[in-house]
Amino acid sequence: MIEVKGLSKRFGDIHAVREISFSVKEGEIFGFLGPNGAGKTTSIHMMCGLLTPDSGTIIINGKELRPNSTALRREIGFVPQETALYPELSAVENLRFWGGLYGLKGDKLNQRIDEVLHLVELSSRAHDRVETYSGGMQKRVNLAAGILHNPGLIFMDEPTAGVDPQGRFAILNIVRELAASGKAIIYTTHYMDEAQKLCDRIAVMDFGEILGMGSFEQLRDQVGKGFQIFAKGDFDGPKLAHQLKNDFKGEILHSGRGLLAVVVADAAELGRFVAAMKAHGVNADDLKIKETDLETVFLKLTGRELRD
Amino acid sequence: MLKVLLKKDFRRLAKDPLSLLFLLALPLVITLIARSVFSPSAAAQFTVPLAVVDQDNTPLSEFITSTLSNEKMASLFEVRNIPLKEAKQELHDNELAGIFVIPKGFTDQFVNQKPAALKLTTNPSRVISTGILQSTFEILTNLLDGIRELFPEQIAVLSQKNTLDMETVFELGRSAMDKILKEKDLLKFPVTFEKEKGRKKESGSPQNGIILAFLPGIAFMSILFVLSAVFKRQSEELENGMINRILVSPATLNQLLSATLLYSLAMVFLIQIVLWLISIPLFHLQIFHGFLLLKGIVYMSLLATLLNAVLYSLPMKLRTIEAFSSIVIITVCLLSGLLVSPLIMPGGLREMVSSSPFYAPVEIITRAFTGGNFPLITSSDAIFTGSILILLFLSLLLFRSKINRHRAGTV
Ligand SMILES: Nc1ncnc2c1ncn2[C@@H]1O[C@H](COP(=O)(O)OP(=O)(O)OP(=O)(O)O)[C@@H](O)[C@H]1O
Ligand SMILES: [Mg+2]
């Protein structure tokens, strides 16, 4: 569906996207996971034809995307990060406009509007002004506007940002339904659990680079199944790591001033690590322990927590 | 595509009737304020500098010239009794609005029932004063004609006297009064005469002269406000990602800009229609040249669109542009003769304003209401419209490149 090769973009001194390459198939949900400023939106804008890349190619359905490929734009659905809707118009009126831009009209347009409003569960509020909707409802109309013309490739830029857990659950289900109907979906988020639960494949991104890519299981294999321990306290991380080296079996992900992150394979090793820390004067209260997940991968790849 | 884009704009407008009302109310409120401020008494402050040259030097000509400088007229005319040569120079220097000449032999022709002519030379660069002068002297000549028609005996008495003393005037008045009372037909005639001429007199009255000095400027200001609102919204949409979303669709940037332009023009005409439809009966305005009014409106719309297109293409943040645009709007209002009419501006400024392109449409519209023999189309029209259209096109390219720069992340 889409194939991206060596895509780069600079804004002055900021290297927003560096040489990213990947491809996404029909029915696949491909996630971009990264913190603020990672370059997710910039990447999506280039793939939608809004930004001209400095270098690299984007091939959609076998055709290269160029600044004036108007026909190719019909294949693309775009759900922007900020809600881009006319607040004084109702959901139906907004959708009529966005649908009109893609040449939909008459009964066909009305039928599609009914369908997408049903999908995002807003049929009952269809004729109210968008400005009277809650943030989560607006996000859902925003999504509806992006898929109205039935595109094969859909870009969704943080569609769940600022939405409560129930709302997020609803949106994730819509995305799954769309993928099940054969759409290729490129989805950005900085919620680790979302990427883990929703995406078939994930690209971990930071400072414009894709640091690791694959399914959740493949990515986790880089750190193994087990436990992640994150210690914070009044100690010298690298020195402590050196002293602890022989006291337990595990991988040191990251160390710094007052900071140490390790991965251990099982509960027994976890016990040995905690005991060893105690011997060096670090309290159990200062340890954050959880099963290894994408955050562990992110920590290993970037040396920082996802939400810092 | 254009249809879809425009339909959306008008639907948004219809959905927000309050803002529409506000946009329409703005020029109306200013118009109403102008009407109350420029009541007949305020009009007294506005005087037309006029040279009166009496070459006839008879009691009648003296009577006419003294009438022009009597107390009531003094509120309207600033009369100077100077020689013709000097007056012509002053008119050329724009110090005078007109020269009124009573030629030698006028009284003789008048009393002997021969065709008699008075001469009025007006200053073409003073449109409103010209209108006032012309309608005033039309009334004066009508009056003289009427007197000659009705009171031949009294006129004959006048021709025999060399001086006009109080006693003679009183005697003339008494015999005229007797005639009016005796012949009932006479009494009717002046009444219908008044009625017939009523409308015409009103249109040229000084009050409307003042109103007219301001109305086109008000129209211009409202256009500027409306257009700046339209362009501002467009820039907001650029900053909040709405335009990005439109540009992901098959719609092109050129289509988007064309729709914006069409919408702006539609808004401008809407405002104009409301403003003039209400002003014309409100101020008893009389349109002498509908074509000139239309031409003035088109000029104004083009100029205002140009101004806004340039303003909003500047590589600045929206908030900076907004602050800047209010300065520009006030300057333009000044240059269009809105805030202070150029008629009462001091010399140098008056010339600057009169020659500014922003005053041109105001002047054209004023002419549409004050009448007179003006060419409807002049050779400079082609240059004016042509250059504005070219500049407008260039500024739209500028606006376009701003959107492109924004997309490329260089803004
Ligand atoms: N138009 C622009 N001009 C200059 N710099 C930009 C522009 N757009 C993005 N950047 C910079 O490029 C980098 C990547 O930004 P981008 O918006 O792609 O991040 P993101 O991953 O979408 O972040 P977020 O999670 O906050 O949405 C940032 O450092 C940002 O400051
Ligand atoms: Mg983003």
mmCIF file of N, CA and C and ligand atoms in Angstrom, chain A residues 9-12 14-17 34-45 51 81-82 157-158 188-190 205 208, chain B residues 405-411, ligand 1:
data_model
loop_
_atom_site.group_PDB
_atom_site.id
_atom_site.type_symbol
_atom_site.label_atom_id
_atom_site.label_comp_id
_atom_site.label_asym_id
_atom_site.label_seq_id
_atom_site.Cartn_x
_atom_site.Cartn_y
_atom_site.Cartn_z
ATOM 1 N N LYS A 9 13.673 15.230 6.661
ATOM 2 C CA LYS A 9 13.210 16.618 6.642
ATOM 3 C C LYS A 9 13.920 17.411 7.734
ATOM 4 N N ARG A 10 14.432 18.556 7.335
ATOM 5 C CA ARG A 10 15.055 19.465 8.314
ATOM 6 C C ARG A 10 14.251 20.743 8.364
ATOM 7 N N PHE A 11 14.161 21.328 9.551
ATOM 8 C CA PHE A 11 13.644 22.689 9.694
ATOM 9 C C PHE A 11 14.794 23.516 10.243
ATOM 10 N N GLY A 12 15.496 24.175 9.379
ATOM 11 C CA GLY A 12 16.666 24.943 9.837
ATOM 12 C C GLY A 12 17.672 23.996 10.480
ATOM 13 N N ILE A 14 16.977 22.067 13.021
ATOM 14 C CA ILE A 14 16.341 20.872 13.590
ATOM 15 C C ILE A 14 16.209 19.790 12.527
ATOM 16 N N HIS A 15 16.788 18.635 12.836
ATOM 17 C CA HIS A 15 16.640 17.504 11.927
ATOM 18 C C HIS A 15 15.399 16.740 12.382
ATOM 19 N N ALA A 16 14.219 17.116 11.847
ATOM 20 C CA ALA A 16 12.955 16.589 12.380
ATOM 21 C C ALA A 16 12.741 15.123 12.037
ATOM 22 N N VAL A 17 13.137 14.717 10.822
ATOM 23 C CA VAL A 17 13.008 13.308 10.414
ATOM 24 C C VAL A 17 14.302 12.909 9.708
ATOM 25 N N GLY A 34 6.499 7.523 19.891
ATOM 26 C CA GLY A 34 7.603 8.413 20.232
ATOM 27 C C GLY A 34 7.128 9.575 21.071
ATOM 28 N N PRO A 35 8.044 10.173 21.828
ATOM 29 C CA PRO A 35 7.663 11.299 22.691
ATOM 30 C C PRO A 35 7.402 12.571 21.875
ATOM 31 N N ASN A 36 7.040 13.634 22.552
ATOM 32 C CA ASN A 36 6.807 14.919 21.880
ATOM 33 C C ASN A 36 8.051 15.329 21.116
ATOM 34 N N GLY A 37 7.842 15.782 19.899
ATOM 35 C CA GLY A 37 8.963 16.275 19.099
ATOM 36 C C GLY A 37 9.771 15.187 18.433
ATOM 37 N N ALA A 38 9.269 13.947 18.457
ATOM 38 C CA ALA A 38 10.026 12.839 17.877
ATOM 39 C C ALA A 38 10.066 12.935 16.355
ATOM 40 N N GLY A 39 9.085 13.585 15.781
ATOM 41 C CA GLY A 39 9.036 13.703 14.323
ATOM 42 C C GLY A 39 7.872 12.938 13.705
ATOM 43 N N LYS A 40 6.918 12.541 14.534
ATOM 44 C CA LYS A 40 5.778 11.758 14.045
ATOM 45 C C LYS A 40 4.913 12.578 13.082
ATOM 46 N N THR A 41 4.523 13.776 13.530
ATOM 47 C CA THR A 41 3.650 14.609 12.700
ATOM 48 C C THR A 41 4.352 15.010 11.406
ATOM 49 N N THR A 42 5.623 15.362 11.512
ATOM 50 C CA THR A 42 6.371 15.744 10.314
ATOM 51 C C THR A 42 6.373 14.593 9.304
ATOM 52 N N SER A 43 6.599 13.366 9.794
ATOM 53 C CA SER A 43 6.594 12.209 8.892
ATOM 54 C C SER A 43 5.245 12.066 8.204
ATOM 55 N N ILE A 44 4.178 12.165 9.000
ATOM 56 C CA ILE A 44 2.827 12.003 8.437
ATOM 57 C C ILE A 44 2.538 13.089 7.410
ATOM 58 N N HIS A 45 2.926 14.320 7.713
ATOM 59 C CA HIS A 45 2.674 15.409 6.770
ATOM 60 C C HIS A 45 3.386 15.177 5.439
ATOM 61 N N LEU A 51 3.914 18.319 3.176
ATOM 62 C CA LEU A 51 5.281 18.832 3.294
ATOM 63 C C LEU A 51 6.117 18.145 2.237
ATOM 64 N N GLN A 81 -3.694 15.865 13.930
ATOM 65 C CA GLN A 81 -3.512 15.859 15.385
ATOM 66 C C GLN A 81 -4.450 16.849 16.067
ATOM 67 N N GLU A 82 -4.526 18.079 15.501
ATOM 68 C CA GLU A 82 -5.482 19.048 16.056
ATOM 69 C C GLU A 82 -6.825 18.815 15.372
ATOM 70 N N ASP A 157 -3.058 10.907 13.318
ATOM 71 C CA ASP A 157 -2.033 11.527 14.149
ATOM 72 C C ASP A 157 -2.585 11.732 15.558
ATOM 73 N N GLU A 158 -2.177 10.866 16.466
ATOM 74 C CA GLU A 158 -2.614 10.912 17.864
ATOM 75 C C GLU A 158 -4.121 11.127 17.999
ATOM 76 N N THR A 188 -0.076 7.296 14.917
ATOM 77 C CA THR A 188 0.967 7.765 15.829
ATOM 78 C C THR A 188 0.405 7.913 17.234
ATOM 79 N N THR A 189 1.257 7.693 18.189
ATOM 80 C CA THR A 189 0.825 7.831 19.574
ATOM 81 C C THR A 189 2.049 7.969 20.467
ATOM 82 N N HIS A 190 1.835 8.542 21.640
ATOM 83 C CA HIS A 190 2.905 8.433 22.617
ATOM 84 C C HIS A 190 2.453 7.596 23.810
ATOM 85 N N MET A 205 10.298 5.750 17.686
ATOM 86 C CA MET A 205 10.912 6.908 17.076
ATOM 87 C C MET A 205 11.375 7.901 18.132
ATOM 88 N N GLY A 208 13.687 12.065 15.431
ATOM 89 C CA GLY A 208 13.579 11.927 13.989
ATOM 90 C C GLY A 208 14.015 10.594 13.428
ATOM 91 N N ARG B 405 5.013 28.525 2.229
ATOM 92 C CA ARG B 405 6.123 28.605 3.190
ATOM 93 C C ARG B 405 5.707 27.996 4.514
ATOM 94 N N HIS B 406 4.452 28.266 4.900
ATOM 95 C CA HIS B 406 3.942 27.731 6.151
ATOM 96 C C HIS B 406 3.988 26.204 6.107
ATOM 97 N N ARG B 407 3.596 25.650 4.959
ATOM 98 C CA ARG B 407 3.583 24.197 4.823
ATOM 99 C C ARG B 407 4.989 23.640 4.844
ATOM 100 N N ALA B 408 5.929 24.374 4.288
ATOM 101 C CA ALA B 408 7.300 23.875 4.252
ATOM 102 C C ALA B 408 7.989 24.098 5.591
ATOM 103 N N GLY B 409 7.269 24.741 6.523
ATOM 104 C CA GLY B 409 7.823 24.904 7.861
ATOM 105 C C GLY B 409 8.814 26.029 7.982
ATOM 106 N N THR B 410 8.765 26.985 7.067
ATOM 107 C CA THR B 410 9.726 28.078 7.171
ATOM 108 C C THR B 410 9.097 29.338 7.757
ATOM 109 N N VAL B 411 7.840 29.253 8.201
ATOM 110 C CA VAL B 411 7.231 30.413 8.865
ATOM 111 C C VAL B 411 7.223 30.154 10.373
HETATM 112 N N1 LIG C 1 6.921 23.995 10.871
HETATM 113 C C1 LIG C 1 7.990 23.747 11.626
HETATM 114 N N2 LIG C 1 8.996 24.625 11.700
HETATM 115 C C2 LIG C 1 10.076 24.392 12.455
HETATM 116 N N3 LIG C 1 10.235 23.290 13.197
HETATM 117 C C3 LIG C 1 9.268 22.369 13.175
HETATM 118 C C4 LIG C 1 8.089 22.551 12.400
HETATM 119 N N4 LIG C 1 7.293 21.456 12.582
HETATM 120 C C5 LIG C 1 7.951 20.661 13.424
HETATM 121 N N5 LIG C 1 9.134 21.178 13.795
HETATM 122 C C6 LIG C 1 10.128 20.568 14.681
HETATM 123 O O1 LIG C 1 10.371 19.255 14.230
HETATM 124 C C7 LIG C 1 10.449 18.358 15.319
HETATM 125 C C8 LIG C 1 9.434 17.242 15.150
HETATM 126 O O2 LIG C 1 8.130 17.762 15.330
HETATM 127 P P1 LIG C 1 6.822 16.892 15.141
HETATM 128 O O3 LIG C 1 5.665 17.811 15.216
HETATM 129 O O4 LIG C 1 6.946 16.085 13.925
HETATM 130 O O5 LIG C 1 6.842 15.971 16.430
HETATM 131 P P2 LIG C 1 5.748 14.943 16.959
HETATM 132 O O6 LIG C 1 6.423 13.649 17.097
HETATM 133 O O7 LIG C 1 4.550 14.985 16.124
HETATM 134 O O8 LIG C 1 5.450 15.520 18.417
HETATM 135 P P3 LIG C 1 4.074 15.588 19.243
HETATM 136 O O9 LIG C 1 3.946 14.297 19.961
HETATM 137 O O10 LIG C 1 4.329 16.705 20.184
HETATM 138 O O11 LIG C 1 2.990 15.858 18.289
HETATM 139 C C9 LIG C 1 10.251 19.183 16.577
HETATM 140 O O12 LIG C 1 11.516 19.458 17.130
HETATM 141 C C10 LIG C 1 9.598 20.440 16.081
HETATM 142 O O13 LIG C 1 10.002 21.523 16.878
#
